[in-house]
Short mmCIF file of C-alpha atoms and ligand atoms in Angstrom, two decimals:
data_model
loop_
_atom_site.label_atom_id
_atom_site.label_comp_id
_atom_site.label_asym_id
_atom_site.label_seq_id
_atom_site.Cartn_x
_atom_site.Cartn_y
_atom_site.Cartn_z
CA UNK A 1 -22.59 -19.34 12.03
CA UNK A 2 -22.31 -15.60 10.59
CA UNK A 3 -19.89 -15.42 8.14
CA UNK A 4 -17.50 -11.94 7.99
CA UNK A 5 -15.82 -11.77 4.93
CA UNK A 6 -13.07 -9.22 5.13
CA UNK A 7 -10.43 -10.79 2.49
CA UNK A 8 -10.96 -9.04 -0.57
CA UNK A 9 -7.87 -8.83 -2.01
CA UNK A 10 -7.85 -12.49 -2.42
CA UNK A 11 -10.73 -12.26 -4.31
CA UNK A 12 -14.93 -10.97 -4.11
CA UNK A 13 -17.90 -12.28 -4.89
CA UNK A 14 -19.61 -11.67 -8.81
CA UNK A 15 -22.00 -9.40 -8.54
CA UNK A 16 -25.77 -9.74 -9.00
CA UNK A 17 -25.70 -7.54 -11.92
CA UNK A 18 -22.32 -8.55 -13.40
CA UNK A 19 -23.87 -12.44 -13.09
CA UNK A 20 -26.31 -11.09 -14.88
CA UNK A 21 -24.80 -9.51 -17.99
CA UNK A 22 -23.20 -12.73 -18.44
CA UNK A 23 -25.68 -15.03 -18.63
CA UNK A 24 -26.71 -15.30 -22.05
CA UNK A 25 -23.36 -15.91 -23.31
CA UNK A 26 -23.44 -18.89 -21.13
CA UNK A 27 -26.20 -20.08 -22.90
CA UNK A 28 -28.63 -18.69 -26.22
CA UNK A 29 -25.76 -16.57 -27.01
CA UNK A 30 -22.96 -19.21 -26.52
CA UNK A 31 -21.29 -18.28 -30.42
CA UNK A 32 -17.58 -18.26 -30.85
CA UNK A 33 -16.71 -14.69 -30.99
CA UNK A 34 -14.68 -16.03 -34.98
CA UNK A 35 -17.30 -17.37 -36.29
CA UNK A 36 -19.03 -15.90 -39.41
CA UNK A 37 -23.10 -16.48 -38.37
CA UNK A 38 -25.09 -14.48 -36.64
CA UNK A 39 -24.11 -16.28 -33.94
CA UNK A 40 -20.37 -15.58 -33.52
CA UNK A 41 -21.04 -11.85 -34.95
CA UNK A 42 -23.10 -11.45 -31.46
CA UNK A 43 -20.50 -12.92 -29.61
CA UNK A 44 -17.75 -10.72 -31.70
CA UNK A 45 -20.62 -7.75 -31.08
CA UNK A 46 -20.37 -8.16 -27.24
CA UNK A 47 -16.54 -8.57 -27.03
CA UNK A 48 -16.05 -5.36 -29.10
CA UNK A 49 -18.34 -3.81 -26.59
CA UNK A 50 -16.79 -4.67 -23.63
CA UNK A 51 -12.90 -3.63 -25.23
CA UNK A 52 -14.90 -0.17 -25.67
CA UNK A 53 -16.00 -0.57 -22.29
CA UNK A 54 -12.98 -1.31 -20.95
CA UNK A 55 -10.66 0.96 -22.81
CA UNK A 56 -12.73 3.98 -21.46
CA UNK A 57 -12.58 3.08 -18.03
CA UNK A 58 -8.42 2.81 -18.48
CA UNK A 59 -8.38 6.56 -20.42
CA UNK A 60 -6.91 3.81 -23.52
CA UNK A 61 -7.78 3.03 -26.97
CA UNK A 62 -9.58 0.30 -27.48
CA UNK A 63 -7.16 -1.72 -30.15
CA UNK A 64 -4.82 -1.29 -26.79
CA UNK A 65 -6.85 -3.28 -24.85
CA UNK A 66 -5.88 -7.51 -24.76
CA UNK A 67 -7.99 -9.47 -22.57
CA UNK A 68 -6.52 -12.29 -20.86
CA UNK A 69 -7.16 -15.15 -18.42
CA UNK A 70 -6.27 -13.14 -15.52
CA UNK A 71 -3.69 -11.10 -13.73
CA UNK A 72 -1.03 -13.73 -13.63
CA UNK A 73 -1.36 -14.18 -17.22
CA UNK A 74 -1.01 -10.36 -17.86
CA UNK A 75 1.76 -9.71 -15.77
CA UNK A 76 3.96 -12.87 -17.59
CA UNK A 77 2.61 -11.87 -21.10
CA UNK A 78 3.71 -7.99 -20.36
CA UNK A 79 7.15 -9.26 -18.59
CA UNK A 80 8.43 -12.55 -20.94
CA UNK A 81 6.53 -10.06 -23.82
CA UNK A 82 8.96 -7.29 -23.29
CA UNK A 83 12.23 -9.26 -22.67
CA UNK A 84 11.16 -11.06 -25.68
CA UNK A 85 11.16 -8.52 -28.09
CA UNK A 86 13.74 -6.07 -26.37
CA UNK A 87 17.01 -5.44 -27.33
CA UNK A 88 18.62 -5.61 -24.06
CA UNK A 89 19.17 -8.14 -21.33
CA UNK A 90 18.42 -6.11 -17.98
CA UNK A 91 15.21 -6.06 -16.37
CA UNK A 92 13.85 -4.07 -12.98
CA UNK A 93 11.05 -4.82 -10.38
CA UNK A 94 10.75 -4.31 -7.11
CA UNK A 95 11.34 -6.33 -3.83
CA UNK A 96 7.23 -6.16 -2.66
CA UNK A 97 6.01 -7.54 -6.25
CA UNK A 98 3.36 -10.03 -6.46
CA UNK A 99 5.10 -13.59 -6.97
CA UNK A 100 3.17 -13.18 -10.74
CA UNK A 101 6.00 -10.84 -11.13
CA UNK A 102 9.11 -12.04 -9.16
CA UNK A 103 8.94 -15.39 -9.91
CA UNK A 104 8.47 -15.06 -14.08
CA UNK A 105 11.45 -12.50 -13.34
CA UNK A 106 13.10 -15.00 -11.42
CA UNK A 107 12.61 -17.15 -14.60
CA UNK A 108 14.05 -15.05 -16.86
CA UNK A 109 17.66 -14.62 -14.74
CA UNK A 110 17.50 -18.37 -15.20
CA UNK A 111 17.68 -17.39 -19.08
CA UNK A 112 20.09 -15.49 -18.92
CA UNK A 113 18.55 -11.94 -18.39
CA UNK A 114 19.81 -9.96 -15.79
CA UNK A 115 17.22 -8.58 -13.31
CA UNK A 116 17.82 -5.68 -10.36
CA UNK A 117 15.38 -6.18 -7.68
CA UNK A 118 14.66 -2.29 -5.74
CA UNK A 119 14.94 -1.84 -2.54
CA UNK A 120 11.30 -0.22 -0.19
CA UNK A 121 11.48 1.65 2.50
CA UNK A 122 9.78 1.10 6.03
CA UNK A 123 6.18 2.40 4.56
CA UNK A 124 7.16 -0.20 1.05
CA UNK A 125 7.89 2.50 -1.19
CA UNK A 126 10.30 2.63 -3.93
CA UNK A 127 12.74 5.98 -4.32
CA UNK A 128 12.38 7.00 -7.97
CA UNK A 129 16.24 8.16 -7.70
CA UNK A 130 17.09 4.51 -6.54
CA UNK A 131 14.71 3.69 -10.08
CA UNK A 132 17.10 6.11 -11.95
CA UNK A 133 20.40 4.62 -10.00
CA UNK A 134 19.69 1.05 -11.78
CA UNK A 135 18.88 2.00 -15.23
CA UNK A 136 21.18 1.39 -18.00
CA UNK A 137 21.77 1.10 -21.65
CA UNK A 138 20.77 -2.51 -21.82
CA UNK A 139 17.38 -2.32 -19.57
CA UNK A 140 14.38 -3.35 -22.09
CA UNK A 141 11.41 -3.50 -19.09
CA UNK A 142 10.37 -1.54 -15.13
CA UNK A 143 7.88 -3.44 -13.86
CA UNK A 144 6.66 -1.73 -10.60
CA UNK A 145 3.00 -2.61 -8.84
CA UNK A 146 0.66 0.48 -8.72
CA UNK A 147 -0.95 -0.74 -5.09
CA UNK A 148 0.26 -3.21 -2.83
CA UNK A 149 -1.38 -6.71 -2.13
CA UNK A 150 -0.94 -7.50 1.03
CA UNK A 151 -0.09 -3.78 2.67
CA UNK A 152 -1.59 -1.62 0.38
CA UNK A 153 1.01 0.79 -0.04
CA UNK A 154 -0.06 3.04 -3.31
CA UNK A 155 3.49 3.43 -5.67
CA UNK A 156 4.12 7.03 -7.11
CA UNK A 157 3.53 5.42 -10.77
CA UNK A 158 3.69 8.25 -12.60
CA UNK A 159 6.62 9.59 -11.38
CA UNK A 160 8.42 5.88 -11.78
CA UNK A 161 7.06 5.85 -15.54
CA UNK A 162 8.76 9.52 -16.16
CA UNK A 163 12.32 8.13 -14.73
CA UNK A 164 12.12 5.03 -17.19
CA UNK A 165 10.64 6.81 -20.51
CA UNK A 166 13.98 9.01 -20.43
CA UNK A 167 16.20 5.82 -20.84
CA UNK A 168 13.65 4.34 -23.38
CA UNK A 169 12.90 0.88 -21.66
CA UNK A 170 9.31 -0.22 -21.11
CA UNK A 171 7.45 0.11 -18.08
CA UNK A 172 4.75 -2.29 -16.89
CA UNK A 173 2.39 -1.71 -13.62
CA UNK A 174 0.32 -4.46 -12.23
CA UNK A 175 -2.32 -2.53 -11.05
CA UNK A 176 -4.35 -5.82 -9.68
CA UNK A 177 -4.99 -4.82 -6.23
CA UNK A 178 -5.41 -1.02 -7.60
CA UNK A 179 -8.64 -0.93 -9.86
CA UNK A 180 -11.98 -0.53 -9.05
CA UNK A 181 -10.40 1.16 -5.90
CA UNK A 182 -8.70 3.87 -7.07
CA UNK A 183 -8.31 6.18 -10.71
CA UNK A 184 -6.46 4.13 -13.17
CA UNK A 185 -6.00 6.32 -16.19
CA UNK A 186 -2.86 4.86 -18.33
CA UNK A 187 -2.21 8.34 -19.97
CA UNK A 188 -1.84 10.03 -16.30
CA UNK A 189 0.44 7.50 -15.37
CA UNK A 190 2.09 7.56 -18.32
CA UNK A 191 2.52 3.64 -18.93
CA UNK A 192 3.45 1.20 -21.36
CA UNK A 193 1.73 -1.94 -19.86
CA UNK A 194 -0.49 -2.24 -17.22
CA UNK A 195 -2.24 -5.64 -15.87
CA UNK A 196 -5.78 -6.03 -14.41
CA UNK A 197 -8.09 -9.12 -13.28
CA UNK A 198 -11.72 -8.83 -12.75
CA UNK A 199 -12.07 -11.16 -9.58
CA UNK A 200 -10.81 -8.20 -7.45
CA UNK A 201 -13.57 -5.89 -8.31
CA UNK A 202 -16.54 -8.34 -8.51
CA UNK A 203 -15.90 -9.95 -11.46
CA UNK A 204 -15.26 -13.51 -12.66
CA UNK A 205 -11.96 -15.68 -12.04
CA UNK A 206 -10.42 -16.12 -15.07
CA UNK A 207 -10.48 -13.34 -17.01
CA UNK A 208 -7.97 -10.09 -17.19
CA UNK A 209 -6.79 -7.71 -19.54
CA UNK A 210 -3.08 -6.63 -20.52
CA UNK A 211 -3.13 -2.85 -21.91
CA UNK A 212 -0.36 -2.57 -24.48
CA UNK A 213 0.16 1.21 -25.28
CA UNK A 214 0.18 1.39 -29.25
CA UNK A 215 3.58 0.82 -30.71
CA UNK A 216 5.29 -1.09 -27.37
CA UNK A 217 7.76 -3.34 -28.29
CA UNK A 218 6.30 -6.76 -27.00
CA UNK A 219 5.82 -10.66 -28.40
CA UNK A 220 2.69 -12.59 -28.22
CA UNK A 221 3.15 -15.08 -25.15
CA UNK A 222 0.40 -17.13 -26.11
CA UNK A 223 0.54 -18.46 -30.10
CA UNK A 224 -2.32 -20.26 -31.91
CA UNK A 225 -5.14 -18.32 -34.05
CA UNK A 226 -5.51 -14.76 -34.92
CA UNK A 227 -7.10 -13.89 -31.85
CA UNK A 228 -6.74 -10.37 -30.17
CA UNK A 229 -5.43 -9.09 -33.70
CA UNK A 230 -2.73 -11.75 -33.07
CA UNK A 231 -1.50 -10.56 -29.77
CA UNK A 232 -3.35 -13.66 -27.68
CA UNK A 233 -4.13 -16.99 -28.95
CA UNK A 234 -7.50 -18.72 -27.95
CA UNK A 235 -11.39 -18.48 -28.23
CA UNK A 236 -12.56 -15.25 -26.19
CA UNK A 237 -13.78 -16.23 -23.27
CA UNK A 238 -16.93 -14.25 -23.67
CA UNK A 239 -19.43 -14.49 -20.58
CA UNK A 240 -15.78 -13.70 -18.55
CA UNK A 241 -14.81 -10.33 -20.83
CA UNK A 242 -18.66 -9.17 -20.54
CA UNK A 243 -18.76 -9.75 -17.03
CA UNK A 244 -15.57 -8.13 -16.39
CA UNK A 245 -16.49 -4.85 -17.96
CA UNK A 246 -19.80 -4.81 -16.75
CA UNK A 247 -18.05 -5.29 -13.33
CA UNK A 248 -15.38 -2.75 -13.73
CA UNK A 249 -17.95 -0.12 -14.95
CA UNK A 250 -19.79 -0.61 -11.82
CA UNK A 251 -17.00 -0.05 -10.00
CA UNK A 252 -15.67 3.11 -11.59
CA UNK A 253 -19.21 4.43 -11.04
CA UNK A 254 -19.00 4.30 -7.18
CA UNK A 255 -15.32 4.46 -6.69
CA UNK A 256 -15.49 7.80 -5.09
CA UNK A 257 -18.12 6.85 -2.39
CA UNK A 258 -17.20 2.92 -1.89
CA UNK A 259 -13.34 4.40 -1.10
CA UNK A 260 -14.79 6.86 1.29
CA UNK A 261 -17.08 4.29 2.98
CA UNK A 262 -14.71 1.38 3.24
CA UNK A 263 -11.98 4.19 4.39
CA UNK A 264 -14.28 4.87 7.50
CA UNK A 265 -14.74 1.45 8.59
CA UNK A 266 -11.20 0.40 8.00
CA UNK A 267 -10.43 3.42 10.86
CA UNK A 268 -13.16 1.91 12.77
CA UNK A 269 -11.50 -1.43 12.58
CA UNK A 270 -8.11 0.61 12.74
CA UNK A 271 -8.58 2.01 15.88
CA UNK A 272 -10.84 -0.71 17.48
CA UNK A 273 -8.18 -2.88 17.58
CA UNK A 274 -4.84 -0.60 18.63
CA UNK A 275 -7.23 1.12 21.24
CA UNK A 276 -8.01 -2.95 22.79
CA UNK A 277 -4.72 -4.46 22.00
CA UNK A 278 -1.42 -3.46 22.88
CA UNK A 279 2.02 -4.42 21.20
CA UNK A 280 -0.24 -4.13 17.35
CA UNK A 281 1.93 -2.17 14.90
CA UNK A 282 0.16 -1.10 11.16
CA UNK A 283 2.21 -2.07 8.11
CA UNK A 284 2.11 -0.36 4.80
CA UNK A 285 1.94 3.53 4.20
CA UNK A 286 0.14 5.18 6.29
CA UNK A 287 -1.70 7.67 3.96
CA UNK A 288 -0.90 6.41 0.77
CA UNK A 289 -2.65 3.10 1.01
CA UNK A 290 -5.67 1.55 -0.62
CA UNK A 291 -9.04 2.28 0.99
CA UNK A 292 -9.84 -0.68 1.98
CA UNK A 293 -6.71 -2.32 3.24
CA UNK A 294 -5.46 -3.11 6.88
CA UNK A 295 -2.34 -5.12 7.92
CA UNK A 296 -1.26 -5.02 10.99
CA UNK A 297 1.30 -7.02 13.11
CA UNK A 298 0.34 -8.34 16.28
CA UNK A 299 3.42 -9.00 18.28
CA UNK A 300 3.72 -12.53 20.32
CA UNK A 301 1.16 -14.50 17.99
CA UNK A 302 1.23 -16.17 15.04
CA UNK A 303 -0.31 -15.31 11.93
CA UNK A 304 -1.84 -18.50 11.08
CA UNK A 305 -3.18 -19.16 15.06
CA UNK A 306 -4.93 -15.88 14.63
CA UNK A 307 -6.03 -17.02 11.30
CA UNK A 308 -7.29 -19.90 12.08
CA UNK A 309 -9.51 -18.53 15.19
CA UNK A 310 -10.90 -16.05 13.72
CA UNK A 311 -12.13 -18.67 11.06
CA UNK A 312 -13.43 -20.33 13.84
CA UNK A 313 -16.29 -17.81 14.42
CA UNK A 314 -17.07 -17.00 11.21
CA UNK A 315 -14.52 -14.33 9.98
CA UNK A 316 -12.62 -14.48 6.94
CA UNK A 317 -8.85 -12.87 6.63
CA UNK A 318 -5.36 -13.13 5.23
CA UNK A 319 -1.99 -13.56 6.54
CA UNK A 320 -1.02 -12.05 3.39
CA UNK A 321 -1.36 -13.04 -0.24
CA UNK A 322 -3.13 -15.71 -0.53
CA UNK A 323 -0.72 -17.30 -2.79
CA UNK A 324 1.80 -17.33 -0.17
CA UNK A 325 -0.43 -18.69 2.77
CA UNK A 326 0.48 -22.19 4.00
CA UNK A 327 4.26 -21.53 3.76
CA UNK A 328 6.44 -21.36 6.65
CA UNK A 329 8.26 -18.47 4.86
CA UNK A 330 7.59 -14.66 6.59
CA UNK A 331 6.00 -12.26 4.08
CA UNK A 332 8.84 -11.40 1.59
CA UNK A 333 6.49 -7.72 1.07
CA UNK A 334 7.38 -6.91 5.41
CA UNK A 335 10.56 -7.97 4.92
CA UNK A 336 11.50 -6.00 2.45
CA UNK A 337 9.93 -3.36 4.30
CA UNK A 338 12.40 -4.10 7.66
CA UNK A 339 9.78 -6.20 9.65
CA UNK A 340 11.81 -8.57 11.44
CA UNK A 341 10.67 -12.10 10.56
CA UNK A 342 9.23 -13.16 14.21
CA UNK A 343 6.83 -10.28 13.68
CA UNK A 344 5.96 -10.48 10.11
CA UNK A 345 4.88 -13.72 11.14
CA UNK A 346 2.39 -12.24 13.43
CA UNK A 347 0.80 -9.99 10.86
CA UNK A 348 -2.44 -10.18 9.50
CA UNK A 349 -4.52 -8.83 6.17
CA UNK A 350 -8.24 -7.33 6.26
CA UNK A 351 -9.24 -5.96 3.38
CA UNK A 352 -12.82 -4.39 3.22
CA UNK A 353 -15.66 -5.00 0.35
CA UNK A 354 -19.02 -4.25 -0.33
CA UNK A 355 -21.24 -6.32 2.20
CA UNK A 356 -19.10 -4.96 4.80
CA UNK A 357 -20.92 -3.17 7.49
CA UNK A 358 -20.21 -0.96 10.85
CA UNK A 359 -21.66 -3.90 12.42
CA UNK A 360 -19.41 -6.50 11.09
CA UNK A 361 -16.35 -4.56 12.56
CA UNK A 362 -17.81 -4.27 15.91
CA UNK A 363 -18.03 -8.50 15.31
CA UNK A 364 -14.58 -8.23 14.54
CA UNK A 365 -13.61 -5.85 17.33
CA UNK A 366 -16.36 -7.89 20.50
CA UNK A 367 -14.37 -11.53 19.00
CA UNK A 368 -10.49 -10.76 17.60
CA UNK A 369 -8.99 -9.13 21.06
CA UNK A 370 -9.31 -11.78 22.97
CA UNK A 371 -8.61 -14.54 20.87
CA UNK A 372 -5.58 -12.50 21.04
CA UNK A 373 -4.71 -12.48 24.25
CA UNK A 374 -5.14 -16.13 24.48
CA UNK A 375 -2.80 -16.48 22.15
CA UNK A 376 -0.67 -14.56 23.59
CA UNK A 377 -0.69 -16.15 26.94
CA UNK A 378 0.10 -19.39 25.71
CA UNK A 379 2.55 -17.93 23.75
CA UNK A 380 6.34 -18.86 24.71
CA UNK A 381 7.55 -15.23 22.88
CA UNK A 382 5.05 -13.75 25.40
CA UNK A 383 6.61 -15.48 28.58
CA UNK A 384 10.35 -15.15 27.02
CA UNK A 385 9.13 -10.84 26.24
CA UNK A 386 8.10 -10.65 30.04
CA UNK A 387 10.65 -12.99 31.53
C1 PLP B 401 -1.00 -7.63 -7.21
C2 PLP B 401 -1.48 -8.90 -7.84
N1 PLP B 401 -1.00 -9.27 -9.03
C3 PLP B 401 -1.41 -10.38 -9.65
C4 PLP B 401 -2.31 -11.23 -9.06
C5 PLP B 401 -2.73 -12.47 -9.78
O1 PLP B 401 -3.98 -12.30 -10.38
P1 PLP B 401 -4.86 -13.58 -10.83
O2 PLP B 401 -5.39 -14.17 -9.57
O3 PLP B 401 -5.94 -13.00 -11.68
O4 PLP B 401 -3.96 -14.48 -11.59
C6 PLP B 401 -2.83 -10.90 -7.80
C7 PLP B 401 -3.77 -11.82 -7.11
O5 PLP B 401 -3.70 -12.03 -5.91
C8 PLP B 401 -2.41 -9.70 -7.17
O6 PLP B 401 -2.86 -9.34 -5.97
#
């Protein structure tokens, strides 16, 4: 059966070439990046490289740069970092955060800390006055996501960062879902923390990087040896750091044209399917919205039905993160945003990668609509809508 793979923000493929830079360390050049041979200076030679690398691509300096075991990792490190070392008890996010986010905020209310969750509005934006509104004397940490996961709705970062340097907390931006798609320079968005992980631009699981602007209050999460000048415990996981900026170079290299490419066929797809189906409503900001990114609610159906069919001839989607999948709860990201719960349920994630083709959306758009309206003829919403 063909397979149509159109979930990557859950994750993508390693490339060929990113596969490729990391084979050695794998194997001749397995050293431990501490060790005094030859061996371990090669590993310590490549890890320096890709910080370089790395720290480039993010406009940073290179001692900024902490790699980590992935985006989850980054986002508790910059968040239990922060509240850590801060000398306040009040901590901001938003309502359409990743659950790496909201729940380790969740766990620090459970300490104690106080945290204010912001409001989005319909297109899952957050007001920069409303930003202004909740800071106070004892707020140590903003943590606000650059691009959203499961709508795609693009935060004005820079703007948010502005608000919360004037009162002197910290601000953090898990910008996941964001790199590799779109210009992440830290000094034009004027961050102090920012969270990346290279299996959502063609890298390998496992591996991520926290950038900690130079002279950021924050505490090492993770204790042990002096690794990552003492910021991160643990042996470097070196084939995943190599691969990782090997991957995010690539990316940076054909951002401009992948966006515009992937921006086409999402319209394609877009349009395909509100021109066959009716009652199909788009979530997430209409303009400001990653590339590559569709979610859309169809009305009557459920999510996982949809899901599930689709899977059924080949073609891979989300009903939104895929952390939250399997749980009965709607999307906490469209209802924040004011989708009623019977139709967040109905929505559903594509998000476009590099192997997609014209010709895989007009798979999409000959199979989805009327797997559709089968569901929504045996659908009791359907008869009660109609009744
Ligand atoms: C916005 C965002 N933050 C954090 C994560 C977690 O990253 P990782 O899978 O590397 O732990 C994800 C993954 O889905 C994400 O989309």
């Amino acid at each position: 059966m063909r397979t149509v793979y159109m979930d990557h923000s859950a994750t993508t493929p390693v490339r060929p070439e990113v596969v490729e830079a990391m084979l050695p360390y794998f194997t001749e050049q397995f050293g431990n990046a501490s060790s005094v041979h030859h061996l371990g200076q090669r590993a310590r030679a490549a890890v320096d490289e890709a910080r370089d690398i790395v720290a480039a691509h993010l406009n940073a300096r290179p001692e900024e740069i902490v790699f980590t075991s992935g985006g989850t990792e980054s986002d508790n490190h910059a968040i239990r970092g922060v509240a850590a070392a801060g000398r306040g008890r009040h901590v901001i996010t938003s309502a359409v955060e990743h659950h790496a986010v909201l729940n380790t905020c969740k766990a620090l209310e459970k300490e104690g800390f106080e945290v204010t969750v912001l409001p989005v509005d319909e297109n899952g934006l957050v007001d920069p006055q409303e930003l202004r509104g909740a800071l106070r004397p004892g707020t140590v940490l903003v943590s606000i996501m650059m691009a959203n996961n499961e709508v795609g709705t693009i935060q004005p970062i820079r703007e948010l960062a502005e608000v919360t340097a004037e009162s002197g907390a910290v601000f953090h931006t898990d910008a996941v879902q964001a790199a590799g798609k779109m210009p992440v320079d830290v000094e034009e968005l004027g961050v102090d923390l920012l969270s990346l992980s290279a299996h959502k631009f063609y890298g390998p699981k496992g591996v991520g990087v926290l950038y900690i602007r130079a002279g950021t209050r924050i505490r090492p999460m993770q204790v042990g040896g002096h690794h990552e000048h003492g910021r991160r415990a643990g042996t470097e996981n070196v084939p995943g750091i190599v691969g990782m900026a090997r991957a995010l170079e690539l990316a940076c290299a054909e951002m401009d044209e992948e966006a515009q490419r992937l921006k086409r066929l999402r319209e394609h797809l877009q349009k395909g399917l509100t021109g066959r189906l009716e009652d199909v409503q788009l979530n997430g900001h209409p303009e400001q919205r990653l590339p590559h990114l569709l979610n859309l609610t169809f009305a009557y159906v459920e999510g996982e039905s949809m899901l599930l069919s689709l899977d059924a001839v080949g073609v891979c989607v989300s009903t939104g993160s895929a952390c939250t999948s399997g749980t009965l709860e709607p999307s906490h990201v469209l209802t924040a945003m004011g989708v009623r719960p019977e139709l967040a349920h109905g929505s559903l994630r594509f998000s476009l990668g590099r192997m997609n083709t014209e010709d895989d959306v007009e798979y999409v758009l000959e199979k989805f609509p009327p797997i559709v309206r089968r569901l929504r003829e045996m659908s009791p919403t359907t008869r009660e809508a109609s009744a």
